[in-house]
Structure formats: C-alpha cells, structure tokens
mmCIF file of C-alpha atoms in Angstrom:
data_model
loop_
_atom_site.group_PDB
_atom_site.id
_atom_site.type_symbol
_atom_site.label_atom_id
_atom_site.label_comp_id
_atom_site.label_asym_id
_atom_site.label_seq_id
_atom_site.Cartn_x
_atom_site.Cartn_y
_atom_site.Cartn_z
ATOM 1 C CA MET A 1 28.829 16.533 -2.322
ATOM 2 C CA GLU A 2 29.580 20.264 -2.395
ATOM 3 C CA ASN A 3 31.947 22.101 -0.012
ATOM 4 C CA GLY A 4 32.300 18.944 2.046
ATOM 5 C CA ARG A 5 28.573 18.795 2.788
ATOM 6 C CA SER A 6 26.479 15.715 2.190
ATOM 7 C CA PRO A 7 23.643 16.169 -0.317
ATOM 8 C CA ALA A 8 20.156 17.133 0.788
ATOM 9 C CA PHE A 9 17.395 14.715 -0.142
ATOM 10 C CA ALA A 10 13.735 15.180 -0.999
ATOM 11 C CA ILE A 11 12.096 11.853 -0.147
ATOM 12 C CA ILE A 12 8.749 11.245 -1.842
ATOM 13 C CA SER A 13 6.847 8.460 -0.060
ATOM 14 C CA THR A 14 3.556 6.886 -1.076
ATOM 15 C CA ILE A 15 1.575 6.061 2.074
ATOM 16 C CA GLY A 16 -0.741 3.083 2.448
ATOM 17 C CA PRO A 17 -2.743 1.636 5.373
ATOM 18 C CA GLU A 18 -0.308 -1.132 6.355
ATOM 19 C CA LEU A 19 0.712 0.615 9.578
ATOM 20 C CA LEU A 20 -2.875 0.540 10.824
ATOM 21 C CA PHE A 21 -3.339 -3.144 10.006
ATOM 22 C CA ASN A 22 -0.115 -3.969 11.842
ATOM 23 C CA LEU A 23 -1.323 -2.194 14.987
ATOM 24 C CA VAL A 24 -4.448 -4.339 15.469
ATOM 25 C CA THR A 25 -4.058 -6.449 18.612
ATOM 26 C CA THR A 26 -4.848 -10.153 18.804
ATOM 27 C CA SER A 27 -7.949 -9.480 20.898
ATOM 28 C CA GLU A 28 -9.163 -6.809 18.463
ATOM 29 C CA ALA A 29 -8.653 -9.178 15.551
ATOM 30 C CA ALA A 30 -10.653 -11.836 17.410
ATOM 31 C CA GLU A 31 -13.497 -9.312 17.651
ATOM 32 C CA GLY A 32 -13.492 -8.937 13.870
ATOM 33 C CA ARG A 33 -11.922 -5.503 13.771
ATOM 34 C CA HIS A 34 -9.333 -6.530 11.206
ATOM 35 C CA GLY A 35 -12.306 -7.075 8.920
ATOM 36 C CA TRP A 36 -13.523 -3.563 9.672
ATOM 37 C CA LEU A 37 -10.279 -2.255 8.204
ATOM 38 C CA LEU A 38 -10.465 -4.461 5.125
ATOM 39 C CA ASP A 39 -13.924 -3.074 4.414
ATOM 40 C CA SER A 40 -12.749 0.513 4.964
ATOM 41 C CA VAL A 41 -9.534 0.776 2.939
ATOM 42 C CA ASN A 42 -11.057 2.799 0.096
ATOM 43 C CA GLU A 43 -13.634 4.732 2.114
ATOM 44 C CA GLU A 44 -13.685 8.397 3.043
ATOM 45 C CA GLU A 45 -14.209 9.286 6.690
ATOM 46 C CA GLY A 46 -17.802 10.451 6.199
ATOM 47 C CA ARG A 47 -18.893 7.094 4.751
ATOM 48 C CA LEU A 48 -17.759 5.033 7.727
ATOM 49 C CA ALA A 49 -19.765 3.850 10.712
ATOM 50 C CA VAL A 50 -18.870 5.749 13.865
ATOM 51 C CA LEU A 51 -17.329 2.694 15.559
ATOM 52 C CA THR A 52 -15.109 1.971 12.562
ATOM 53 C CA ARG A 53 -14.098 5.598 12.139
ATOM 54 C CA ASP A 54 -13.199 5.928 15.803
ATOM 55 C CA PHE A 55 -11.275 2.640 15.808
ATOM 56 C CA ILE A 56 -9.141 3.859 12.898
ATOM 57 C CA TRP A 57 -8.485 7.075 14.814
ATOM 58 C CA VAL A 58 -7.436 5.024 17.864
ATOM 59 C CA LEU A 59 -5.021 3.045 15.698
ATOM 60 C CA GLY A 60 -3.514 6.251 14.364
ATOM 61 C CA ASN A 61 -2.867 7.550 17.876
ATOM 62 C CA ARG A 62 -1.534 4.146 18.891
ATOM 63 C CA GLY A 63 0.824 4.295 15.932
ATOM 64 C CA ILE A 64 2.223 7.661 17.006
ATOM 65 C CA GLU A 65 3.060 6.307 20.462
ATOM 66 C CA ARG A 66 4.361 2.915 19.290
ATOM 67 C CA LEU A 67 6.643 4.443 16.679
ATOM 68 C CA SER A 68 8.003 6.939 19.193
ATOM 69 C CA GLN A 69 8.917 4.187 21.667
ATOM 70 C CA ALA A 70 9.916 1.389 19.271
ATOM 71 C CA SER A 71 13.316 0.230 18.083
ATOM 72 C CA VAL A 72 14.287 0.801 14.459
ATOM 73 C CA ASP A 73 13.577 -2.858 13.648
ATOM 74 C CA GLU A 74 10.084 -2.661 15.131
ATOM 75 C CA ARG A 75 9.357 0.598 13.305
ATOM 76 C CA CYS A 76 10.310 -1.097 10.051
ATOM 77 C CA ARG A 77 8.095 -4.085 10.828
ATOM 78 C CA LEU A 78 5.157 -1.804 11.593
ATOM 79 C CA SER A 79 5.544 0.508 8.602
ATOM 80 C CA PRO A 80 6.848 -0.449 5.143
ATOM 81 C CA GLU A 81 7.190 3.263 4.435
ATOM 82 C CA LEU A 82 9.595 3.702 7.354
ATOM 83 C CA ALA A 83 11.386 0.518 6.314
ATOM 84 C CA GLY A 84 12.065 2.136 2.948
ATOM 85 C CA ILE A 85 13.278 5.376 4.543
ATOM 86 C CA TYR A 86 15.534 3.636 7.050
ATOM 87 C CA GLY A 87 16.748 1.332 4.290
ATOM 88 C CA PHE A 88 17.743 4.260 2.098
ATOM 89 C CA PHE A 89 19.727 5.829 4.932
ATOM 90 C CA GLY A 90 21.378 2.528 5.827
ATOM 91 C CA GLY A 91 19.450 2.133 9.081
ATOM 92 C CA ARG A 92 21.161 5.195 10.533
ATOM 93 C CA GLY A 93 18.055 7.368 10.771
ATOM 94 C CA VAL A 94 15.286 9.033 8.784
ATOM 95 C CA GLY A 95 17.359 11.857 7.313
ATOM 96 C CA SER A 96 19.070 15.075 8.306
ATOM 97 C CA ARG A 97 17.538 18.415 9.199
ATOM 98 C CA ARG A 98 18.314 19.539 5.629
ATOM 99 C CA ASP A 99 16.158 16.811 4.071
ATOM 100 C CA ARG A 100 12.482 17.124 3.211
ATOM 101 C CA HIS A 101 9.821 14.416 3.246
ATOM 102 C CA PHE A 102 6.769 14.517 0.973
ATOM 103 C CA PHE A 103 3.866 12.114 1.578
ATOM 104 C CA LEU A 104 1.288 11.165 -1.056
ATOM 105 C CA THR A 105 -1.774 9.201 0.014
ATOM 106 C CA THR A 106 -5.403 8.546 -0.843
ATOM 107 C CA ASP A 107 -8.336 10.705 0.220
ATOM 108 C CA THR A 108 -9.527 7.983 2.600
ATOM 109 C CA HIS A 109 -9.809 7.862 6.369
ATOM 110 C CA MET A 110 -7.204 5.109 6.596
ATOM 111 C CA GLY A 111 -4.787 6.768 4.184
ATOM 112 C CA ARG A 112 -4.994 10.120 5.928
ATOM 113 C CA THR A 113 -4.758 8.561 9.400
ATOM 114 C CA ALA A 114 -1.681 6.494 8.544
ATOM 115 C CA ALA A 115 -0.045 9.513 6.914
ATOM 116 C CA ARG A 116 -0.833 11.642 9.976
ATOM 117 C CA ALA A 117 0.784 9.125 12.330
ATOM 118 C CA LEU A 118 3.911 8.861 10.197
ATOM 119 C CA SER A 119 4.078 12.641 9.798
ATOM 120 C CA VAL A 120 3.903 13.196 13.557
ATOM 121 C CA PHE A 121 6.630 10.603 14.114
ATOM 122 C CA LEU A 122 8.990 12.162 11.565
ATOM 123 C CA ARG A 123 8.333 15.687 12.805
ATOM 124 C CA ARG A 124 9.230 14.558 16.313
ATOM 125 C CA GLN A 125 12.531 13.438 14.797
ATOM 126 C CA GLY A 126 13.042 16.991 13.571
ATOM 127 C CA MET A 127 12.068 16.296 9.962
ATOM 128 C CA TYR A 128 10.177 18.531 7.537
ATOM 129 C CA VAL A 129 7.074 16.701 6.265
ATOM 130 C CA ASP A 130 4.549 17.874 3.680
ATOM 131 C CA LEU A 131 1.386 15.884 2.901
ATOM 132 C CA PHE A 132 -0.340 15.996 -0.489
ATOM 133 C CA VAL A 133 -3.789 14.395 -0.872
ATOM 134 C CA PRO A 134 -5.796 15.023 -4.055
ATOM 135 C CA ARG A 135 -9.492 15.485 -3.312
ATOM 136 C CA ARG A 136 -11.644 12.351 -3.917
ATOM 137 C CA PHE A 137 -8.490 10.347 -4.695
ATOM 138 C CA THR A 138 -9.675 6.837 -3.865
ATOM 139 C CA PRO A 139 -9.988 3.642 -5.942
ATOM 140 C CA ARG A 140 -13.663 3.573 -4.907
ATOM 141 C CA LEU A 141 -14.283 6.542 -7.210
ATOM 142 C CA PRO A 142 -12.827 5.841 -10.681
ATOM 143 C CA ASP A 143 -13.411 9.418 -11.848
ATOM 144 C CA GLY A 144 -11.954 10.868 -8.663
ATOM 145 C CA PHE A 145 -9.006 8.497 -8.789
ATOM 146 C CA GLY A 146 -8.257 9.418 -12.389
ATOM 147 C CA ALA A 147 -8.544 13.126 -11.639
ATOM 148 C CA GLY A 148 -6.317 12.631 -8.598
ATOM 149 C CA MET A 149 -3.623 10.987 -10.713
ATOM 150 C CA LYS A 150 -3.681 13.994 -13.039
ATOM 151 C CA GLU A 151 -3.414 16.314 -10.045
ATOM 152 C CA ILE A 152 -0.424 14.338 -8.804
ATOM 153 C CA ALA A 153 1.158 14.627 -12.257
ATOM 154 C CA ARG A 154 0.781 18.409 -12.113
ATOM 155 C CA TRP A 155 2.185 18.457 -8.593
ATOM 156 C CA CYS A 156 5.220 16.488 -9.754
ATOM 157 C CA GLN A 157 5.752 18.828 -12.718
ATOM 158 C CA ASP A 158 5.521 21.887 -10.455
ATOM 159 C CA THR A 159 7.470 20.551 -7.479
ATOM 160 C CA PHE A 160 10.321 18.372 -8.693
ATOM 161 C CA PRO A 161 12.117 20.879 -10.964
ATOM 162 C CA LYS A 162 12.049 23.440 -8.133
ATOM 163 C CA LEU A 163 13.503 20.928 -5.696
ATOM 164 C CA ARG A 164 16.258 20.046 -8.161
ATOM 165 C CA GLN A 165 17.042 23.739 -8.646
ATOM 166 C CA GLN A 166 17.326 24.103 -4.862
ATOM 167 C CA GLY A 167 19.933 21.340 -4.813
ATOM 168 C CA TYR A 168 17.819 18.459 -3.561
ATOM 169 C CA GLN A 169 18.352 14.926 -4.805
ATOM 170 C CA LEU A 170 15.025 13.168 -5.370
ATOM 171 C CA VAL A 171 14.384 9.841 -3.667
ATOM 172 C CA PHE A 172 11.235 7.806 -4.317
ATOM 173 C CA ASN A 173 10.007 5.526 -1.527
ATOM 174 C CA LEU A 174 7.255 3.422 -3.075
ATOM 175 C CA ASN A 175 6.513 0.913 -0.324
ATOM 176 C CA GLY A 176 2.890 1.926 0.389
ATOM 177 C CA GLY A 177 -0.233 3.133 -1.368
ATOM 178 C CA PRO A 178 -2.241 1.916 -4.386
ATOM 179 C CA GLU A 179 -0.328 0.023 -7.065
ATOM 180 C CA ALA A 180 -1.428 2.503 -9.742
ATOM 181 C CA LEU A 181 0.183 5.332 -7.759
ATOM 182 C CA THR A 182 3.432 3.518 -7.004
ATOM 183 C CA SER A 183 3.754 2.350 -10.622
ATOM 184 C CA TYR A 184 3.203 5.878 -11.919
ATOM 185 C CA LEU A 185 5.753 7.408 -9.554
ATOM 186 C CA GLY A 186 8.193 4.652 -10.442
ATOM 187 C CA ARG A 187 8.041 5.852 -14.045
ATOM 188 C CA ILE A 188 8.466 9.450 -12.886
ATOM 189 C CA ALA A 189 11.536 8.402 -10.893
ATOM 190 C CA SER A 190 13.141 6.957 -14.005
ATOM 191 C CA LEU A 191 12.473 10.176 -15.951
ATOM 192 C CA TYR A 192 14.279 12.212 -13.293
ATOM 193 C CA GLU A 193 16.996 9.569 -12.907
ATOM 194 C CA ALA A 194 16.153 9.687 -9.216
ATOM 195 C CA ALA A 195 17.186 7.307 -6.479
ATOM 196 C CA THR A 196 14.669 4.850 -5.088
ATOM 197 C CA ALA A 197 14.430 3.546 -1.547
ATOM 198 C CA PRO A 198 14.699 -0.232 -1.133
ATOM 199 C CA ILE A 199 11.485 -2.143 -1.807
ATOM 200 C CA VAL A 200 11.025 -4.027 1.435
ATOM 201 C CA THR A 201 8.463 -6.688 0.580
ATOM 202 C CA HIS A 202 9.469 -8.795 3.595
ATOM 203 C CA TYR A 203 7.920 -6.164 5.865
ATOM 204 C CA LEU A 204 4.557 -5.981 4.038
#
C-alpha cells in the first residue's frame, strides 16, 4: 500500500460456459435444450443451427438481467468466475474503480456469449473490462487451439510487465474455461508470483 491507498489489481479471468448452463430452466431442460448446449460447447457461432444459436443468445441476455438483480450468493452460484472474483475480494464486491478486469475465453458462441454477459454485468458495476479471444481458439480445432495458446502467451508477455510497471498487482481467476488454458495460466501466475482467486469447485 502506497500513500495510504490500497493496491490496484489486474484480475485475469478465464471464462467458460458454466453461466449459460446454470441459466437453463427446468422446462427448457425437459425439452432437451441442455443437450443443445453440451453439443455446442466447442462450436463457433456460424456452425450452429439457428435455434441453438438463438437460444444461447437468449441465455446470455437472461444472464445479464439475472446477475444484475441477484444477490451475491446467487451470482456466485450462477457463475464460478464471479465466485472467484467475489472470493478474492472477501465477498465485499468485484473490485474498485482503479482495478482492471481481463477476460480470456474461447472463440466459440458459448464462450463469447458468457464473456459478454459477465462483461456487461461488471461494467454496470463501474468496472473496466477487456476481452481477449484468439481467433479459432477452440478445442474443436487442434491447430487453432495451439495457435491460440501461443497468441495468449504473447499477450501475457506484452501485457503483464506493463501492468506491473503501472503498479497493478496481478490476480489470476482460473475458475472457468478449458483445462489447458487454466493450467497454462496457473503456471504463468507462479512465474509472476501473482495472487490467485479462490478455486470454488463447490459452485461448478
């Protein structure tokens, strides 16, 4: 803490599709729509049937409204990513106006939609949010996924030293996204001796 001010944090969160799954209603699940999501996790928007694509979009909009109206406990139950953020800040909020949030997700319709919903929610809380999505970064495309991991590595090398120079403390929130991505960023976190948000497996 300098000059009596609390430190500023740069929170790097990996974003997965869990929020969307948790927003499916009982009646929608009975219609088989939960299965639609399972079949769509690794798919880009253009590869999806119109009904599936539109349903995912509906869930994203539903997420924005639910998160805005929900209690902290419900937000954490809906989104493991938010559970990690709230956990890091001791349940007191999602950060201060000085903090910055960075989202990493897959180049899939579900990944982008979940990240959009969470971004809108945090921005409504007054937070800065930046989203980084490498092109063709999906487990469905091994070459694209590998290239995306390299792009993320370059992004980390370019971004993290600058944030440190600006006085930010790095925090890694690895509660969503593909295991390969969270494992990689976990190693990066150890290299930077960065803080990590609580892993909240009971919300997954």
